C-alpha cells in the first residue's frame, strides 16, 4: 500500500574518492568522462595527500542523513533518509535503486548546496532524472527548491560567524574583515543570467547583518583550470587586495558549502591560510555546518516545507543539462 510506504528524503552531495587509486576515475567522472592528464591527476592526488589522503565528505553526509532521519521520525513521520553522491559511490542512481527496493514512492530530493546554479544543481538534477527514467519512473520526485533563503539557515550561519570571531583576541574583533566565499564557476554562467552570484551576495548580506558584522566582503574559491575564465575575485588573490587596504585579520566563511571536504580543508585551510601567513595576516575560518543539530533542524524544515507545498526549484523550473565544460588546458588547480 502506497500510504504505508516510507517517504524518501534523498540528500545529494558532490562525492569524494576513498583511496588514491580512485582519484583518476573520480576526476574523469567530474569531467563528464574525459580522462584528465597524468599531471592533473598527480596534482589532485597531492591535494588529497595534504589533507590526510581522503576527505570526510561521505562520512559527514551519512551522519547528516542518519541524524535527519531520526529527527523526522521523532515528529512521527515515516521517513527514510538516503545520501547519494554526484561524482562517486554511492552514486545517486545506486541509491535510488535502493530506495525502490525499500518500497519508497514519494521522494523529496535536494542537494546539500544552498545556492542554485545551472551547472552545479543541473548535474544533481540530471542524475536524478536519468535514474528515474532507467528504473521505470517508480518515484513521485519533484526536485525541491534551493534553500539559500531559509531563515533558519541564515540564523545558523550568523551563529557560526559570531563563534568564528571569538577565535580572535577580544581587542582585535572589531578589526576583523569577514570574507564569505563559494565555489567559482565559469564566467559564461553570466550569459544566461544565472542566479548563483546574486543569491550568494544576498545570503552573505543577510548573514552579516544577523551577525552584526559591518565589514564583510565576498570572493570566489577553488576555480578550475579549464581554459576558460572563471568568476572572481579568487580568494587567494583577494587576500592581497585586503592586505593592501591595511586589513590584518580575516575570518573566512565558506558560505557556499556545508561540509568539511577538499575545498575547505585544502583550499581554505592550507592554500588561503598559507597565503595569509606570507602576507603577515591572521586568517581563521568558521566551523562548517556538518551534522550540527541546528543544521539538522534547517534540513528538517526544508523537508516539511516541501511536503506541505511541493515546488520544483524555482530558479530553473525547466532545468536541463548544460553543455560539458571544454577540455582542461592545464594541470588542474
Ligand atoms: O572532498 C572532496 O573530495 C570533494 C570536494 C568537492 C566539492 C566540490 C563542490 C563543488 N564543485 C563545483 C563545481 C565544479 C566545477 C568543476 C569542479 C571540479 C572539481 C574537481 C574536484 C572537485 N571539484 Fe567541484 N567540488 C569538489 C572537488 N567542481 C576534485 C576536479 C579538480 C579541480 O578542478 O580541482 C570543473 C569540472 C570540469 O573540469 O569539467 C564546475 C561546485 C561545487 C559546490 C556545490 C556542491 O557541493 O555540489 C559548484 C565539495
Coordinates of C-alpha atoms and ligand atoms in Angstrom, one line a residue:
X1 CA 0.0 0.0 0.0
X2 CA 1.5 3.3 -1.0
X3 CA 0.2 5.1 2.1
X4 CA 2.3 2.8 4.3
X5 CA 5.4 3.3 2.2
X6 CA 8.1 5.5 3.8
X7 CA 8.7 9.0 2.3
X8 CA 12.2 9.0 0.9
X9 CA 14.5 12.0 1.5
X10 CA 17.4 12.0 -0.9
X11 CA 20.3 14.2 0.2
X12 CA 22.8 14.7 -2.5
X13 CA 26.4 15.7 -2.2
X14 CA 29.4 16.0 -4.5
X15 CA 31.2 12.7 -3.8
X16 CA 34.8 12.0 -2.8
X17 CA 37.4 9.3 -3.7
X18 CA 38.2 7.0 -0.8
X19 CA 41.7 5.9 -2.0
X20 CA 44.5 7.4 -4.2
X21 CA 43.6 4.8 -7.0
X22 CA 40.1 6.2 -7.1
X23 CA 41.2 9.7 -7.8
X24 CA 41.6 9.3 -11.6
X25 CA 38.2 7.7 -12.3
X26 CA 36.6 10.2 -9.9
X27 CA 38.2 13.1 -11.7
X28 CA 37.2 11.6 -15.1
X29 CA 33.6 11.5 -13.9
X30 CA 33.7 15.1 -12.8
X31 CA 34.9 15.9 -16.3
X32 CA 32.0 14.1 -17.9
X33 CA 34.0 11.1 -19.0
X34 CA 37.0 12.9 -20.4
X35 CA 40.3 11.5 -18.9
X36 CA 42.4 14.1 -17.2
X37 CA 46.1 14.4 -18.0
X38 CA 48.5 12.4 -15.7
X39 CA 49.8 15.8 -14.4
X40 CA 46.3 16.9 -13.4
X41 CA 45.7 13.6 -11.6
X42 CA 49.1 13.8 -9.8
X43 CA 48.2 17.4 -8.8
X44 CA 44.8 16.3 -7.4
X45 CA 46.3 13.3 -5.6
X46 CA 48.8 15.6 -4.0
X47 CA 46.0 17.8 -2.7
X48 CA 44.3 14.8 -1.1
X49 CA 47.6 13.7 0.4
X50 CA 47.9 17.1 2.0
X51 CA 44.6 16.7 3.8
X52 CA 45.4 13.2 5.1
X53 CA 44.7 11.0 2.0
X54 CA 41.0 11.4 1.8
X55 CA 38.2 13.8 3.0
X56 CA 35.3 13.2 5.4
X57 CA 32.6 14.3 2.9
X58 CA 30.9 10.9 2.7
X59 CA 31.1 10.1 6.4
X60 CA 29.7 13.5 7.2
X61 CA 26.9 13.2 4.7
X62 CA 25.9 9.8 6.0
X63 CA 26.0 11.3 9.6
X64 CA 23.7 14.1 8.4
X65 CA 21.3 11.6 6.8
X66 CA 21.1 9.4 9.9
X67 CA 20.5 12.5 12.2
X68 CA 17.9 13.9 9.8
X69 CA 16.1 10.5 9.7
X70 CA 16.0 10.3 13.5
X71 CA 14.8 14.0 13.7
X72 CA 12.0 13.4 11.1
X73 CA 10.8 10.2 12.7
X74 CA 10.7 11.9 16.1
X75 CA 7.8 14.0 14.6
X76 CA 6.0 10.8 13.9
X77 CA 6.6 10.6 10.2
X78 CA 7.6 7.5 8.3
X79 CA 10.8 8.8 6.6
X80 CA 13.8 7.0 5.2
X81 CA 16.7 9.4 4.5
X82 CA 19.3 8.5 2.0
X83 CA 22.7 10.0 0.9
X84 CA 23.6 9.9 -2.8
X85 CA 26.7 11.3 -4.5
X86 CA 27.0 13.1 -7.8
X87 CA 30.6 12.0 -8.8
X88 CA 31.4 8.9 -6.7
X89 CA 29.9 6.0 -4.9
X90 CA 27.3 5.7 -3.6
X91 CA 26.1 7.3 -6.8
X92 CA 22.7 9.0 -6.8
X93 CA 21.4 6.3 -9.2
X94 CA 22.7 3.5 -7.0
X95 CA 20.9 5.0 -4.0
X96 CA 17.7 5.4 -5.9
X97 CA 17.7 1.7 -6.8
X98 CA 17.9 1.0 -3.0
X99 CA 15.0 3.4 -2.4
X100 CA 12.9 1.5 -5.0
X101 CA 13.8 -1.8 -3.3
X102 CA 12.7 -0.3 0.1
X103 CA 9.3 0.5 -1.4
X104 CA 9.7 4.2 -1.4
X105 CA 7.4 6.1 -3.8
X106 CA 7.3 9.7 -2.7
X107 CA 10.7 11.4 -2.5
X108 CA 12.0 14.8 -1.5
X109 CA 15.3 15.3 -3.3
X110 CA 17.7 18.2 -2.7
X111 CA 21.4 19.0 -2.9
X112 CA 23.4 19.8 0.2
X113 CA 24.4 23.1 -1.5
X114 CA 22.2 26.1 -0.6
X115 CA 22.6 28.2 -3.8
X116 CA 21.4 27.5 -7.2
X117 CA 23.4 27.4 -10.4
X118 CA 22.6 25.7 -13.6
X119 CA 26.0 24.0 -13.8
X120 CA 26.0 22.7 -10.2
X121 CA 22.4 21.9 -9.5
X122 CA 21.8 20.8 -13.1
X123 CA 24.2 17.9 -12.6
X124 CA 22.3 16.7 -9.5
X125 CA 19.0 17.0 -11.2
X126 CA 20.3 15.2 -14.3
X127 CA 21.5 12.3 -12.1
X128 CA 18.0 12.0 -10.5
X129 CA 16.2 12.3 -13.8
X130 CA 18.4 9.7 -15.5
X131 CA 17.9 7.2 -12.7
X132 CA 14.2 7.8 -12.6
X133 CA 14.0 7.0 -16.3
X134 CA 16.3 3.9 -16.1
X135 CA 14.3 2.5 -13.2
X136 CA 10.9 3.0 -15.0
X137 CA 9.8 6.1 -13.1
X138 CA 9.0 4.5 -9.7
X139 CA 9.0 7.8 -7.8
X140 CA 7.0 10.9 -7.3
X141 CA 10.1 13.1 -7.1
X142 CA 9.8 16.8 -7.8
X143 CA 13.2 18.4 -7.2
X144 CA 13.0 20.5 -4.1
X145 CA 13.6 24.2 -4.4
X146 CA 17.0 25.5 -3.3
X147 CA 17.1 26.8 0.2
X148 CA 19.6 29.7 0.4
X149 CA 16.7 32.0 1.5
X150 CA 15.9 29.8 4.5
X151 CA 15.7 31.9 7.7
X152 CA 17.0 29.1 10.0
X153 CA 20.0 28.5 7.7
X154 CA 20.8 32.2 7.8
X155 CA 20.5 32.3 11.6
X156 CA 22.7 29.2 11.9
X157 CA 25.4 30.8 9.7
X158 CA 25.2 34.0 11.7
X159 CA 25.9 31.9 14.8
X160 CA 28.9 30.3 13.2
X161 CA 30.2 33.8 12.2
X162 CA 29.8 35.0 15.8
X163 CA 31.6 31.9 17.1
X164 CA 34.3 32.2 14.5
X165 CA 35.1 35.8 15.6
X166 CA 35.8 34.5 19.0
X167 CA 39.0 32.9 17.7
X168 CA 40.5 36.5 17.6
X169 CA 41.6 38.2 20.8
X170 CA 38.8 40.3 22.2
X171 CA 40.5 43.6 21.5
X172 CA 41.0 42.7 17.8
X173 CA 37.5 41.5 16.9
X174 CA 36.3 44.9 15.7
X175 CA 39.1 45.0 13.1
X176 CA 38.3 41.6 11.6
X177 CA 37.1 41.5 8.0
X178 CA 34.6 38.8 7.3
X179 CA 35.3 37.1 3.9
X180 CA 32.5 35.0 2.5
X181 CA 33.3 32.6 -0.3
X182 CA 31.8 30.0 -2.6
X183 CA 32.9 27.7 -5.4
X184 CA 33.8 29.7 -8.5
X185 CA 32.1 28.7 -11.8
X186 CA 33.0 29.5 -15.4
X187 CA 32.2 33.1 -16.3
X188 CA 29.8 32.0 -19.1
X189 CA 27.1 31.5 -16.4
X190 CA 26.6 35.3 -16.7
X191 CA 25.4 34.9 -20.2
X192 CA 22.3 33.0 -19.1
X193 CA 21.6 35.3 -16.1
X194 CA 22.3 32.5 -13.6
X195 CA 21.0 33.4 -10.1
X196 CA 24.2 32.0 -8.4
X197 CA 26.1 35.2 -7.8
X198 CA 23.0 37.2 -6.8
X199 CA 21.9 34.5 -4.3
X200 CA 25.4 34.3 -2.8
X201 CA 25.6 38.1 -2.2
X202 CA 22.0 38.1 -0.7
X203 CA 23.0 35.3 1.7
X204 CA 26.2 37.0 2.7
X205 CA 24.5 40.3 3.3
X206 CA 21.7 38.6 5.4
X207 CA 24.2 36.6 7.5
X208 CA 26.5 39.6 8.1
X209 CA 23.5 41.7 9.2
X210 CA 22.3 39.0 11.6
X211 CA 25.9 38.5 13.0
X212 CA 26.3 42.3 13.5
X213 CA 29.2 42.4 11.1
X214 CA 29.9 45.7 9.3
X215 CA 33.0 44.9 7.2
X216 CA 32.3 42.0 5.0
X217 CA 33.4 41.0 1.5
X218 CA 32.9 38.2 -0.9
X219 CA 35.3 36.2 -3.1
X220 CA 35.2 33.0 -5.1
X221 CA 37.4 30.0 -4.4
X222 CA 38.5 26.7 -5.9
X223 CA 38.3 27.8 -9.6
X224 CA 39.0 25.0 -12.1
X225 CA 41.7 25.2 -14.8
X226 CA 39.6 24.6 -17.9
X227 CA 41.0 27.0 -20.4
X228 CA 38.1 29.5 -20.0
X229 CA 37.7 32.3 -17.5
X230 CA 36.1 31.6 -14.1
X231 CA 34.3 34.2 -11.9
X232 CA 36.4 36.0 -9.4
X233 CA 38.0 37.6 -7.5
X234 CA 39.8 34.5 -6.3
X235 CA 40.1 34.3 -2.5
X236 CA 43.9 33.9 -2.5
X237 CA 44.3 37.0 -4.8
X238 CA 41.7 38.9 -2.8
X239 CA 43.8 38.4 0.4
X240 CA 46.4 40.6 -1.3
X241 CA 43.8 43.3 -2.0
X242 CA 42.7 43.2 1.6
X243 CA 46.3 43.4 2.7
X244 CA 46.9 46.5 0.6
X245 CA 43.9 48.1 2.3
X246 CA 45.6 47.5 5.7
X247 CA 43.4 44.5 6.8
X248 CA 45.4 42.1 9.0
X249 CA 42.6 39.9 10.5
X250 CA 40.3 37.8 8.3
X251 CA 37.5 35.4 9.2
X252 CA 36.8 33.1 6.3
X253 CA 33.2 32.0 5.9
X254 CA 32.8 29.4 3.1
X255 CA 29.1 30.1 2.8
X256 CA 28.6 28.1 -0.4
X257 CA 29.4 24.8 1.3
X258 CA 28.0 22.8 4.2
X259 CA 30.6 20.2 5.0
X260 CA 34.3 19.7 5.6
X261 CA 35.9 18.5 2.3
X262 CA 38.7 19.2 0.0
X263 CA 37.6 22.7 -1.0
X264 CA 37.6 23.6 2.7
X265 CA 40.4 21.5 4.2
X266 CA 42.8 22.3 1.3
X267 CA 41.7 25.4 -0.5
X268 CA 41.0 27.4 2.7
X269 CA 42.9 25.7 5.5
X270 CA 46.1 25.1 3.5
X271 CA 46.2 27.4 0.5
X272 CA 44.4 30.5 1.8
X273 CA 46.0 30.2 5.3
X274 CA 49.5 29.9 3.8
X275 CA 49.0 33.0 1.6
X276 CA 47.6 34.9 4.6
X277 CA 50.6 33.9 6.7
X278 CA 53.0 35.0 3.9
X279 CA 51.3 38.4 3.9
X280 CA 51.6 38.6 7.7
X281 CA 47.8 38.3 8.1
X282 CA 45.8 36.1 10.5
X283 CA 43.1 34.0 8.8
X284 CA 40.7 31.9 10.8
X285 CA 37.7 30.0 9.4
X286 CA 34.2 29.4 10.7
X287 CA 33.2 25.8 11.5
X288 CA 31.1 24.1 8.8
X289 CA 27.5 23.1 9.4
X290 CA 28.4 19.3 9.0
X291 CA 26.0 17.4 11.2
X292 CA 25.4 20.1 13.8
X293 CA 21.9 19.9 15.4
X294 CA 21.0 23.4 14.2
X295 CA 21.7 22.3 10.6
X296 CA 19.6 19.1 11.0
X297 CA 16.7 21.5 12.1
X298 CA 17.3 23.5 9.0
X299 CA 17.1 20.4 6.8
X300 CA 14.0 19.1 8.6
X301 CA 12.3 22.4 7.9
X302 CA 13.3 22.2 4.2
X303 CA 11.7 18.7 4.0
X304 CA 8.5 19.7 5.8
X305 CA 8.0 22.8 3.8
X306 CA 8.5 20.9 0.6
X307 CA 6.0 18.2 1.6
X308 CA 3.4 20.9 2.5
X309 CA 3.8 22.8 -0.7
X310 CA 5.9 20.9 -3.3
X311 CA 7.5 23.4 -5.6
X312 CA 10.2 22.4 -8.0
X313 CA 13.3 24.6 -7.9
X314 CA 12.0 28.0 -8.9
X315 CA 15.3 29.3 -10.3
X316 CA 15.2 26.8 -13.1
X317 CA 11.8 25.0 -13.3
X318 CA 12.8 23.7 -16.8
X319 CA 16.4 22.9 -15.9
X320 CA 18.1 20.8 -18.5
X321 CA 21.7 19.6 -18.6
X322 CA 24.1 22.2 -19.8
X323 CA 27.0 21.6 -22.3
X324 CA 30.0 20.0 -20.6
X325 CA 32.9 22.2 -19.8
X326 CA 35.6 22.4 -22.5
X327 CA 38.8 20.2 -22.1
X328 CA 41.0 21.4 -19.5
X329 CA 44.1 23.3 -20.7
X330 CA 46.4 22.9 -17.8
X331 CA 47.2 20.5 -15.0
X332 CA 44.2 21.4 -12.8
X333 CA 44.2 24.0 -10.0
Ligands
LIG1 O1 36.1 16.4 -0.6 C1 36.1 16.0 -1.8 O2 36.7 15.1 -2.2 C2 35.2 16.7 -2.8 C3 35.3 18.2 -2.7 C4 34.5 19.0 -3.7 C5 33.3 19.6 -3.5 C6 33.0 20.4 -4.7 C7 31.9 21.2 -4.8 C8 31.6 21.9 -5.9 N1 32.2 21.9 -7.1 C9 31.6 22.7 -8.0 C10 31.9 22.9 -9.3 C11 33.0 22.3 -10.0 C12 33.3 22.5 -11.4 C13 34.4 21.8 -11.7 C14 34.8 21.2 -10.5 C15 35.9 20.3 -10.3 C16 36.3 19.7 -9.2 C17 37.5 18.8 -9.0 C18 37.5 18.4 -7.7 C19 36.3 19.0 -7.0 N2 35.7 19.7 -7.9 FE1 33.9 20.8 -7.6 N3 34.0 20.1 -5.7 C20 34.9 19.3 -5.1 C21 36.0 18.7 -5.7 N4 33.9 21.5 -9.5 C22 38.5 17.4 -7.1 C23 38.4 18.5 -10.2 C24 39.8 19.1 -10.0 C25 39.7 20.6 -9.8 O3 39.2 21.3 -10.7 O4 40.0 21.0 -8.7 C26 35.1 21.7 -13.1 C27 34.7 20.4 -13.8 C28 35.5 20.2 -15.1 O5 36.7 20.3 -15.1 O6 34.9 19.9 -16.1 C29 32.5 23.3 -12.4 C30 30.5 23.4 -7.3 C31 30.5 22.9 -6.0 C32 29.6 23.4 -4.8 C33 28.3 22.6 -4.9 C34 28.4 21.2 -4.4 O7 28.9 20.9 -3.3 O8 27.9 20.4 -5.2 C35 29.6 24.5 -7.9 C36 32.5 19.7 -2.3

